[in-house]
């Protein structure tokens, strides 16, 4: 397994729409395993393939405290949402250090395929429901900051671009020092 590079907002590749997975093979299993390793190392509770510049409908999620309940959703589809809504403070591995409230349905029912291509359904509430909806947004090319006001979104974008420039300068200095 290997750690993968996570795209950072406002990278335009985060806005690509993922295509359904058609081939269930060893490549897909390795991709899911690498995504899980990357998610745990980050650390995070969910990761969509879009975030690692693979535009296929694949997400990995583990909301457990012990990091031993990995869930893999391939070609996920929300088939039901509750009328009840909740605001949850969300963060994102592609938007490091940013957390803000996003309102979403409190409960969802999702159908998806597993790594063997077998269908399953999950009813979720709480953090799992939020995480599923958040990661599925990535597959549609949407990042959670797009739920925030334009002012907040622009401040986040400016801050992250500045951090990226500073990191880039430090990398260049390190290379020059070698």
Tab-separated table of N, CA and C in Angstrom, residues 21-158:
chain	number	residue	atom	x	y	z
A	21	UNK	N	-17.849	3.350	-11.612
A	21	UNK	CA	-16.886	2.252	-11.720
A	21	UNK	C	-17.561	1.119	-12.489
A	22	UNK	N	-16.866	0.588	-13.478
A	22	UNK	CA	-17.414	-0.496	-14.293
A	22	UNK	C	-16.642	-1.807	-14.106
A	23	UNK	N	-15.367	-1.709	-13.745
A	23	UNK	CA	-14.520	-2.902	-13.635
A	23	UNK	C	-14.100	-3.093	-12.183
A	24	UNK	N	-14.444	-4.245	-11.645
A	24	UNK	CA	-14.131	-4.590	-10.261
A	24	UNK	C	-12.970	-5.577	-10.280
A	25	UNK	N	-11.761	-5.060	-10.119
A	25	UNK	CA	-10.565	-5.879	-10.257
A	25	UNK	C	-9.567	-5.563	-9.142
A	26	UNK	N	-8.369	-6.113	-9.267
A	26	UNK	CA	-7.328	-5.903	-8.257
A	26	UNK	C	-6.907	-4.438	-8.193
A	27	UNK	N	-6.911	-3.733	-9.320
A	27	UNK	CA	-6.562	-2.314	-9.335
A	27	UNK	C	-7.499	-1.532	-8.420
A	28	UNK	N	-8.805	-1.842	-8.506
A	28	UNK	CA	-9.797	-1.155	-7.683
A	28	UNK	C	-9.575	-1.457	-6.199
A	29	UNK	N	-9.284	-2.711	-5.882
A	29	UNK	CA	-9.031	-3.093	-4.487
A	29	UNK	C	-7.796	-2.386	-3.945
A	30	UNK	N	-6.737	-2.294	-4.765
A	30	UNK	CA	-5.520	-1.600	-4.344
A	30	UNK	C	-5.794	-0.115	-4.163
A	31	UNK	N	-6.563	0.469	-5.078
A	31	UNK	CA	-6.914	1.886	-4.956
A	31	UNK	C	-7.666	2.138	-3.652
A	32	UNK	N	-8.648	1.311	-3.337
A	32	UNK	CA	-9.417	1.470	-2.098
A	32	UNK	C	-8.508	1.320	-0.877
A	33	UNK	N	-7.592	0.350	-0.900
A	33	UNK	CA	-6.665	0.139	0.221
A	33	UNK	C	-5.729	1.336	0.380
A	34	UNK	N	-5.211	1.847	-0.728
A	34	UNK	CA	-4.336	3.018	-0.676
A	34	UNK	C	-5.094	4.251	-0.191
A	35	UNK	N	-6.346	4.393	-0.624
A	35	UNK	CA	-7.164	5.514	-0.159
A	35	UNK	C	-7.405	5.410	1.343
A	36	UNK	N	-7.681	4.207	1.833
A	36	UNK	CA	-7.909	4.021	3.267
A	36	UNK	C	-6.643	4.368	4.054
A	37	UNK	N	-5.506	3.893	3.596
A	37	UNK	CA	-4.239	4.193	4.274
A	37	UNK	C	-3.996	5.707	4.302
A	38	UNK	N	-4.261	6.365	3.190
A	38	UNK	CA	-4.089	7.815	3.084
A	38	UNK	C	-5.034	8.542	4.037
A	39	UNK	N	-6.292	8.106	4.072
A	39	UNK	CA	-7.298	8.715	4.954
A	39	UNK	C	-6.871	8.582	6.420
A	40	UNK	N	-6.462	7.369	6.835
A	40	UNK	CA	-6.063	7.157	8.223
A	40	UNK	C	-4.830	7.988	8.581
A	41	UNK	N	-3.879	8.090	7.650
A	41	UNK	CA	-2.637	8.826	7.915
A	41	UNK	C	-2.862	10.325	7.993
A	42	UNK	N	-3.895	10.841	7.346
A	42	UNK	CA	-4.079	12.295	7.206
A	42	UNK	C	-4.223	13.072	8.517
A	43	UNK	N	-4.932	12.741	9.545
A	43	UNK	CA	-5.961	11.717	9.666
A	43	UNK	C	-7.335	12.282	9.309
A	44	UNK	N	-8.193	11.404	8.776
A	44	UNK	CA	-9.544	11.804	8.427
A	44	UNK	C	-10.509	10.662	8.620
A	45	UNK	N	-11.795	10.934	8.343
A	45	UNK	CA	-12.825	9.901	8.488
A	45	UNK	C	-13.439	9.519	7.142
A	46	UNK	N	-13.055	10.213	6.069
A	46	UNK	CA	-13.578	9.891	4.750
A	46	UNK	C	-12.668	10.439	3.679
A	47	UNK	N	-12.692	9.779	2.511
A	47	UNK	CA	-11.903	10.234	1.368
A	47	UNK	C	-12.596	9.755	0.095
A	48	UNK	N	-12.759	10.676	-0.833
A	48	UNK	CA	-13.338	10.353	-2.139
A	48	UNK	C	-12.209	10.269	-3.168
A	49	UNK	N	-12.365	9.397	-4.149
A	49	UNK	CA	-11.336	9.230	-5.172
A	49	UNK	C	-11.023	10.558	-5.871
A	50	UNK	N	-12.020	11.408	-6.018
A	50	UNK	CA	-11.808	12.723	-6.639
A	50	UNK	C	-10.695	13.491	-5.929
A	51	UNK	N	-10.598	13.353	-4.628
A	51	UNK	CA	-9.616	14.090	-3.844
A	51	UNK	C	-8.184	13.659	-4.124
A	52	UNK	N	-8.009	12.501	-4.733
A	52	UNK	CA	-6.665	12.037	-5.082
A	52	UNK	C	-6.495	12.024	-6.605
A	53	UNK	N	-7.343	12.798	-7.280
A	53	UNK	CA	-7.289	12.980	-8.733
A	53	UNK	C	-7.578	11.694	-9.507
A	54	UNK	N	-8.436	10.853	-8.942
A	54	UNK	CA	-8.971	9.685	-9.644
A	54	UNK	C	-10.472	9.930	-9.733
A	55	UNK	N	-10.983	10.079	-10.921
A	55	UNK	CA	-12.363	10.533	-11.080
A	55	UNK	C	-13.307	9.372	-11.352
A	56	UNK	N	-13.370	8.505	-10.328
A	56	UNK	CA	-14.245	7.337	-10.317
A	56	UNK	C	-15.077	7.402	-9.046
A	57	UNK	N	-16.278	6.833	-9.093
A	57	UNK	CA	-17.200	6.899	-7.953
A	57	UNK	C	-16.822	5.873	-6.880
A	58	UNK	N	-15.858	6.259	-6.075
A	58	UNK	CA	-15.341	5.411	-5.001
A	58	UNK	C	-15.072	6.298	-3.791
A	59	UNK	N	-15.630	5.903	-2.637
A	59	UNK	CA	-15.327	6.595	-1.392
A	59	UNK	C	-15.015	5.574	-0.305
A	60	UNK	N	-14.142	5.978	0.614
A	60	UNK	CA	-13.839	5.166	1.795
A	60	UNK	C	-14.182	6.003	3.014
A	61	UNK	N	-14.756	5.347	4.022
A	61	UNK	CA	-15.203	6.029	5.235
A	61	UNK	C	-14.940	5.128	6.434
A	62	UNK	N	-14.473	5.733	7.523
A	62	UNK	CA	-14.380	5.032	8.801
A	62	UNK	C	-14.581	6.069	9.900
A	63	UNK	N	-15.771	6.079	10.476
A	63	UNK	CA	-16.090	7.053	11.528
A	63	UNK	C	-15.875	6.473	12.927
A	64	UNK	N	-15.328	5.264	13.011
A	64	UNK	CA	-15.124	4.637	14.318
A	64	UNK	C	-13.949	5.282	15.052
A	65	UNK	N	-14.001	5.230	16.381
A	65	UNK	CA	-12.912	5.752	17.211
A	65	UNK	C	-11.649	4.903	17.038
A	66	UNK	N	-11.841	3.611	16.766
A	66	UNK	CA	-10.728	2.663	16.723
A	66	UNK	C	-10.159	2.454	15.320
A	67	UNK	N	-10.724	3.112	14.330
A	67	UNK	CA	-10.266	3.015	12.933
A	67	UNK	C	-10.208	1.569	12.441
A	68	UNK	N	-11.254	0.810	12.751
A	68	UNK	CA	-11.278	-0.584	12.319
A	68	UNK	C	-12.621	-0.966	11.687
A	69	UNK	N	-13.353	0.046	11.214
A	69	UNK	CA	-14.656	-0.221	10.591
A	69	UNK	C	-14.730	0.453	9.217
A	70	UNK	N	-13.762	0.142	8.382
A	70	UNK	CA	-13.687	0.740	7.055
A	70	UNK	C	-14.899	0.349	6.220
A	71	UNK	N	-15.495	1.331	5.586
A	71	UNK	CA	-16.606	1.111	4.660
A	71	UNK	C	-16.175	1.625	3.294
A	72	UNK	N	-16.438	0.834	2.268
A	72	UNK	CA	-16.121	1.219	0.898
A	72	UNK	C	-17.434	1.298	0.130
A	73	UNK	N	-17.660	2.433	-0.503
A	73	UNK	CA	-18.869	2.662	-1.288
A	73	UNK	C	-18.461	2.915	-2.732
A	74	UNK	N	-18.950	2.075	-3.638
A	74	UNK	CA	-18.667	2.247	-5.056
A	74	UNK	C	-19.987	2.570	-5.753
A	75	UNK	N	-19.940	3.586	-6.613
A	75	UNK	CA	-21.134	4.068	-7.317
A	75	UNK	C	-22.283	4.343	-6.340
A	76	UNK	N	-22.008	5.078	-5.251
A	76	UNK	CA	-23.052	5.317	-4.244
A	76	UNK	C	-24.163	6.220	-4.776
A	77	UNK	N	-25.350	5.961	-4.268
A	77	UNK	CA	-26.519	6.753	-4.655
A	77	UNK	C	-27.415	6.910	-3.430
A	78	UNK	N	-27.766	8.144	-3.118
A	78	UNK	CA	-28.696	8.386	-2.007
A	78	UNK	C	-30.102	8.126	-2.522
A	79	UNK	N	-30.789	7.195	-1.863
A	79	UNK	CA	-32.136	6.833	-2.306
A	79	UNK	C	-33.229	7.426	-1.408
A	80	UNK	N	-32.819	7.963	-0.246
A	80	UNK	CA	-33.793	8.583	0.647
A	80	UNK	C	-33.056	9.525	1.594
A	81	UNK	N	-33.682	10.666	1.895
A	81	UNK	CA	-33.170	11.572	2.920
A	81	UNK	C	-34.315	11.972	3.836
A	82	UNK	N	-34.005	12.196	5.079
A	82	UNK	CA	-35.027	12.627	6.034
A	82	UNK	C	-35.380	14.090	5.778
A	83	UNK	N	-36.578	14.455	6.184
A	83	UNK	CA	-36.958	15.870	6.111
A	83	UNK	C	-36.212	16.658	7.176
A	84	UNK	N	-35.955	15.984	8.301
A	84	UNK	CA	-35.204	16.624	9.384
A	84	UNK	C	-33.794	16.942	8.903
A	85	UNK	N	-33.336	18.134	9.263
A	85	UNK	CA	-31.997	18.557	8.853
A	85	UNK	C	-31.171	18.849	10.097
A	86	UNK	N	-29.852	18.826	9.938
A	86	UNK	CA	-28.973	19.158	11.051
A	86	UNK	C	-27.775	19.938	10.524
A	87	UNK	N	-27.220	20.769	11.384
A	87	UNK	CA	-25.991	21.488	11.062
A	87	UNK	C	-24.862	20.767	11.770
A	88	UNK	N	-23.833	20.441	11.024
A	88	UNK	CA	-22.693	19.702	11.561
A	88	UNK	C	-21.431	20.455	11.167
A	89	UNK	N	-20.501	20.619	12.089
A	89	UNK	CA	-19.225	21.245	11.743
A	89	UNK	C	-18.425	20.259	10.898
A	90	UNK	N	-18.172	20.638	9.663
A	90	UNK	CA	-17.449	19.758	8.745
A	90	UNK	C	-16.048	20.287	8.498
A	91	UNK	N	-15.160	19.353	8.236
A	91	UNK	CA	-13.810	19.648	7.799
A	91	UNK	C	-13.542	18.789	6.587
A	92	UNK	N	-12.402	18.983	5.952
A	92	UNK	CA	-12.109	18.235	4.725
A	92	UNK	C	-10.604	18.123	4.551
A	93	UNK	N	-10.144	16.937	4.157
A	93	UNK	CA	-8.716	16.740	3.931
A	93	UNK	C	-8.203	17.606	2.783
A	94	UNK	N	-9.079	18.029	1.891
A	94	UNK	CA	-8.682	18.915	0.791
A	94	UNK	C	-8.727	20.387	1.184
A	95	UNK	N	-9.251	20.675	2.369
A	95	UNK	CA	-9.339	22.052	2.866
A	95	UNK	C	-8.786	22.041	4.293
A	96	UNK	N	-7.483	21.803	4.435
A	96	UNK	CA	-6.910	21.583	5.765
A	96	UNK	C	-7.075	22.783	6.692
A	97	UNK	N	-7.425	22.465	7.954
A	97	UNK	CA	-7.525	23.480	8.980
A	97	UNK	C	-8.807	24.299	8.966
A	98	UNK	N	-9.739	23.964	8.075
A	98	UNK	CA	-10.984	24.727	7.974
A	98	UNK	C	-12.143	23.850	8.431
A	99	UNK	N	-12.943	24.391	9.359
A	99	UNK	CA	-14.132	23.700	9.852
A	99	UNK	C	-15.261	24.712	9.883
A	100	UNK	N	-16.432	24.312	9.409
A	100	UNK	CA	-17.577	25.220	9.454
A	100	UNK	C	-18.856	24.409	9.376
A	101	UNK	N	-19.930	25.037	9.842
A	101	UNK	CA	-21.225	24.376	9.880
A	101	UNK	C	-21.864	24.270	8.506
A	102	UNK	N	-22.339	23.067	8.186
A	102	UNK	CA	-23.064	22.804	6.942
A	102	UNK	C	-24.365	22.107	7.309
A	103	UNK	N	-25.470	22.576	6.742
A	103	UNK	CA	-26.770	21.957	6.999
A	103	UNK	C	-27.038	20.890	5.945
A	104	UNK	N	-27.406	19.693	6.423
A	104	UNK	CA	-27.700	18.559	5.541
A	104	UNK	C	-28.849	17.758	6.145
A	105	UNK	N	-29.449	16.843	5.358
A	105	UNK	CA	-30.423	15.921	5.940
A	105	UNK	C	-29.795	15.142	7.101
A	106	UNK	N	-30.568	14.932	8.156
A	106	UNK	CA	-30.060	14.264	9.354
A	106	UNK	C	-29.849	12.766	9.131
A	107	UNK	N	-30.667	12.171	8.271
A	107	UNK	CA	-30.566	10.731	8.000
A	107	UNK	C	-30.635	10.491	6.498
A	108	UNK	N	-29.919	9.467	6.058
A	108	UNK	CA	-29.925	9.105	4.639
A	108	UNK	C	-29.961	7.593	4.480
A	109	UNK	N	-30.434	7.169	3.334
A	109	UNK	CA	-30.345	5.769	2.936
A	109	UNK	C	-29.574	5.754	1.620
A	110	UNK	N	-28.540	4.942	1.579
A	110	UNK	CA	-27.641	4.901	0.427
A	110	UNK	C	-27.563	3.490	-0.115
A	111	UNK	N	-27.587	3.386	-1.443
A	111	UNK	CA	-27.273	2.092	-2.042
A	111	UNK	C	-25.962	2.253	-2.795
A	112	UNK	N	-25.167	1.194	-2.772
A	112	UNK	CA	-23.843	1.227	-3.389
A	112	UNK	C	-23.416	-0.196	-3.713
A	113	UNK	N	-22.217	-0.309	-4.263
A	113	UNK	CA	-21.622	-1.607	-4.544
A	113	UNK	C	-20.377	-1.758	-3.678
A	114	UNK	N	-20.053	-3.007	-3.325
A	114	UNK	CA	-18.823	-3.256	-2.578
A	114	UNK	C	-17.685	-3.550	-3.563
A	115	UNK	N	-16.534	-3.915	-3.045
A	115	UNK	CA	-15.361	-4.147	-3.900
A	115	UNK	C	-15.509	-5.340	-4.835
A	116	UNK	N	-16.489	-6.199	-4.551
A	116	UNK	CA	-16.759	-7.347	-5.429
A	116	UNK	C	-17.834	-7.018	-6.458
A	117	UNK	N	-18.426	-5.824	-6.335
A	117	UNK	CA	-19.504	-5.435	-7.248
A	117	UNK	C	-20.880	-5.848	-6.759
A	118	UNK	N	-20.960	-6.290	-5.495
A	118	UNK	CA	-22.243	-6.712	-4.929
A	118	UNK	C	-22.966	-5.510	-4.328
A	119	UNK	N	-24.277	-5.395	-4.604
A	119	UNK	CA	-25.022	-4.253	-4.066
A	119	UNK	C	-25.310	-4.393	-2.573
A	120	UNK	N	-25.381	-3.243	-1.897
A	120	UNK	CA	-25.785	-3.199	-0.493
A	120	UNK	C	-26.447	-1.857	-0.232
A	121	UNK	N	-27.167	-1.772	0.885
A	121	UNK	CA	-27.796	-0.520	1.313
A	121	UNK	C	-27.409	-0.232	2.752
A	122	UNK	N	-27.321	1.039	3.074
A	122	UNK	CA	-26.990	1.480	4.423
A	122	UNK	C	-27.915	2.628	4.789
A	123	UNK	N	-28.480	2.558	5.988
A	123	UNK	CA	-29.189	3.707	6.550
A	123	UNK	C	-28.254	4.319	7.567
A	124	UNK	N	-28.096	5.644	7.509
A	124	UNK	CA	-27.122	6.298	8.380
A	124	UNK	C	-27.695	7.563	8.982
A	125	UNK	N	-27.190	7.883	10.192
A	125	UNK	CA	-27.492	9.163	10.822
A	125	UNK	C	-26.209	9.661	11.466
A	126	UNK	N	-26.266	10.820	12.089
A	126	UNK	CA	-25.100	11.358	12.773
A	126	UNK	C	-23.918	11.562	11.845
A	127	UNK	N	-22.725	11.324	12.390
A	127	UNK	CA	-21.486	11.565	11.654
A	127	UNK	C	-21.423	10.746	10.367
A	128	UNK	N	-21.887	9.502	10.404
A	128	UNK	CA	-21.830	8.676	9.198
A	128	UNK	C	-22.676	9.279	8.075
A	129	UNK	N	-23.867	9.767	8.400
A	129	UNK	CA	-24.727	10.390	7.383
A	129	UNK	C	-24.063	11.624	6.795
A	130	UNK	N	-23.470	12.430	7.656
A	130	UNK	CA	-22.781	13.640	7.198
A	130	UNK	C	-21.612	13.259	6.291
A	131	UNK	N	-20.831	12.290	6.733
A	131	UNK	CA	-19.643	11.871	5.990
A	131	UNK	C	-20.016	11.317	4.607
A	132	UNK	N	-21.039	10.495	4.548
A	132	UNK	CA	-21.484	9.944	3.263
A	132	UNK	C	-21.871	11.080	2.313
A	133	UNK	N	-22.672	12.029	2.808
A	133	UNK	CA	-23.113	13.134	1.952
A	133	UNK	C	-21.929	14.007	1.523
A	134	UNK	N	-21.008	14.259	2.443
A	134	UNK	CA	-19.826	15.073	2.166
A	134	UNK	C	-18.971	14.416	1.071
A	135	UNK	N	-18.695	13.126	1.241
A	135	UNK	CA	-17.845	12.428	0.257
A	135	UNK	C	-18.560	12.288	-1.089
A	136	UNK	N	-19.858	12.059	-1.063
A	136	UNK	CA	-20.599	11.967	-2.326
A	136	UNK	C	-20.601	13.306	-3.058
A	137	UNK	N	-20.597	14.414	-2.313
A	137	UNK	CA	-20.460	15.723	-2.957
A	137	UNK	C	-19.169	15.795	-3.770
A	138	UNK	N	-18.073	15.258	-3.206
A	138	UNK	CA	-16.800	15.257	-3.942
A	138	UNK	C	-16.951	14.557	-5.295
A	139	UNK	N	-17.694	13.462	-5.314
A	139	UNK	CA	-17.872	12.720	-6.573
A	139	UNK	C	-18.625	13.553	-7.605
A	140	UNK	N	-19.387	14.528	-7.117
A	140	UNK	CA	-20.138	15.431	-8.007
A	140	UNK	C	-19.358	16.712	-8.296
A	141	UNK	N	-18.116	16.774	-7.825
A	141	UNK	CA	-17.292	17.947	-8.071
A	141	UNK	C	-17.558	19.105	-7.135
A	142	UNK	N	-18.104	18.810	-5.948
A	142	UNK	CA	-18.458	19.869	-5.007
A	142	UNK	C	-17.656	19.716	-3.713
A	143	UNK	N	-17.130	20.836	-3.229
A	143	UNK	CA	-16.364	20.865	-1.988
A	143	UNK	C	-17.224	21.565	-0.928
A	144	UNK	N	-17.130	21.126	0.327
A	144	UNK	CA	-18.047	21.624	1.364
A	144	UNK	C	-18.025	23.133	1.524
A	145	UNK	N	-16.928	23.797	1.199
A	145	UNK	CA	-16.874	25.253	1.362
A	145	UNK	C	-17.852	25.960	0.419
A	146	UNK	N	-18.332	25.255	-0.580
A	146	UNK	CA	-19.301	25.843	-1.506
A	146	UNK	C	-20.675	26.037	-0.841
A	147	UNK	N	-20.874	25.441	0.331
A	147	UNK	CA	-22.100	25.664	1.102
A	147	UNK	C	-21.988	26.946	1.939
A	148	UNK	N	-20.788	27.473	2.061
A	148	UNK	CA	-20.554	28.656	2.889
A	148	UNK	C	-20.799	29.926	2.082
A	149	UNK	N	-20.826	31.052	2.771
A	149	UNK	CA	-21.039	32.335	2.090
A	149	UNK	C	-19.857	32.627	1.159
A	150	UNK	N	-20.096	33.396	0.101
A	150	UNK	CA	-18.994	33.759	-0.804
A	150	UNK	C	-17.833	34.439	-0.069
A	151	UNK	N	-18.136	35.258	0.936
A	151	UNK	CA	-17.088	35.929	1.699
A	151	UNK	C	-16.203	34.913	2.421
A	152	UNK	N	-16.818	33.965	3.130
A	152	UNK	CA	-16.045	32.930	3.831
A	152	UNK	C	-15.229	32.101	2.840
A	153	UNK	N	-15.870	31.705	1.746
A	153	UNK	CA	-15.219	30.878	0.733
A	153	UNK	C	-13.984	31.596	0.173
A	154	UNK	N	-14.106	32.887	-0.128
A	154	UNK	CA	-12.977	33.641	-0.673
A	154	UNK	C	-11.851	33.798	0.342
A	155	UNK	N	-12.208	33.986	1.611
A	155	UNK	CA	-11.175	34.063	2.654
A	155	UNK	C	-10.408	32.752	2.760
A	156	UNK	N	-11.139	31.638	2.704
A	156	UNK	CA	-10.512	30.311	2.777
A	156	UNK	C	-9.595	30.105	1.569
A	157	UNK	N	-10.091	30.434	0.392
A	157	UNK	CA	-9.299	30.271	-0.834
A	157	UNK	C	-8.022	31.103	-0.759
A	158	UNK	N	-8.131	32.354	-0.338
A	158	UNK	CA	-6.968	33.240	-0.233
A	158	UNK	C	-5.952	32.676	0.750
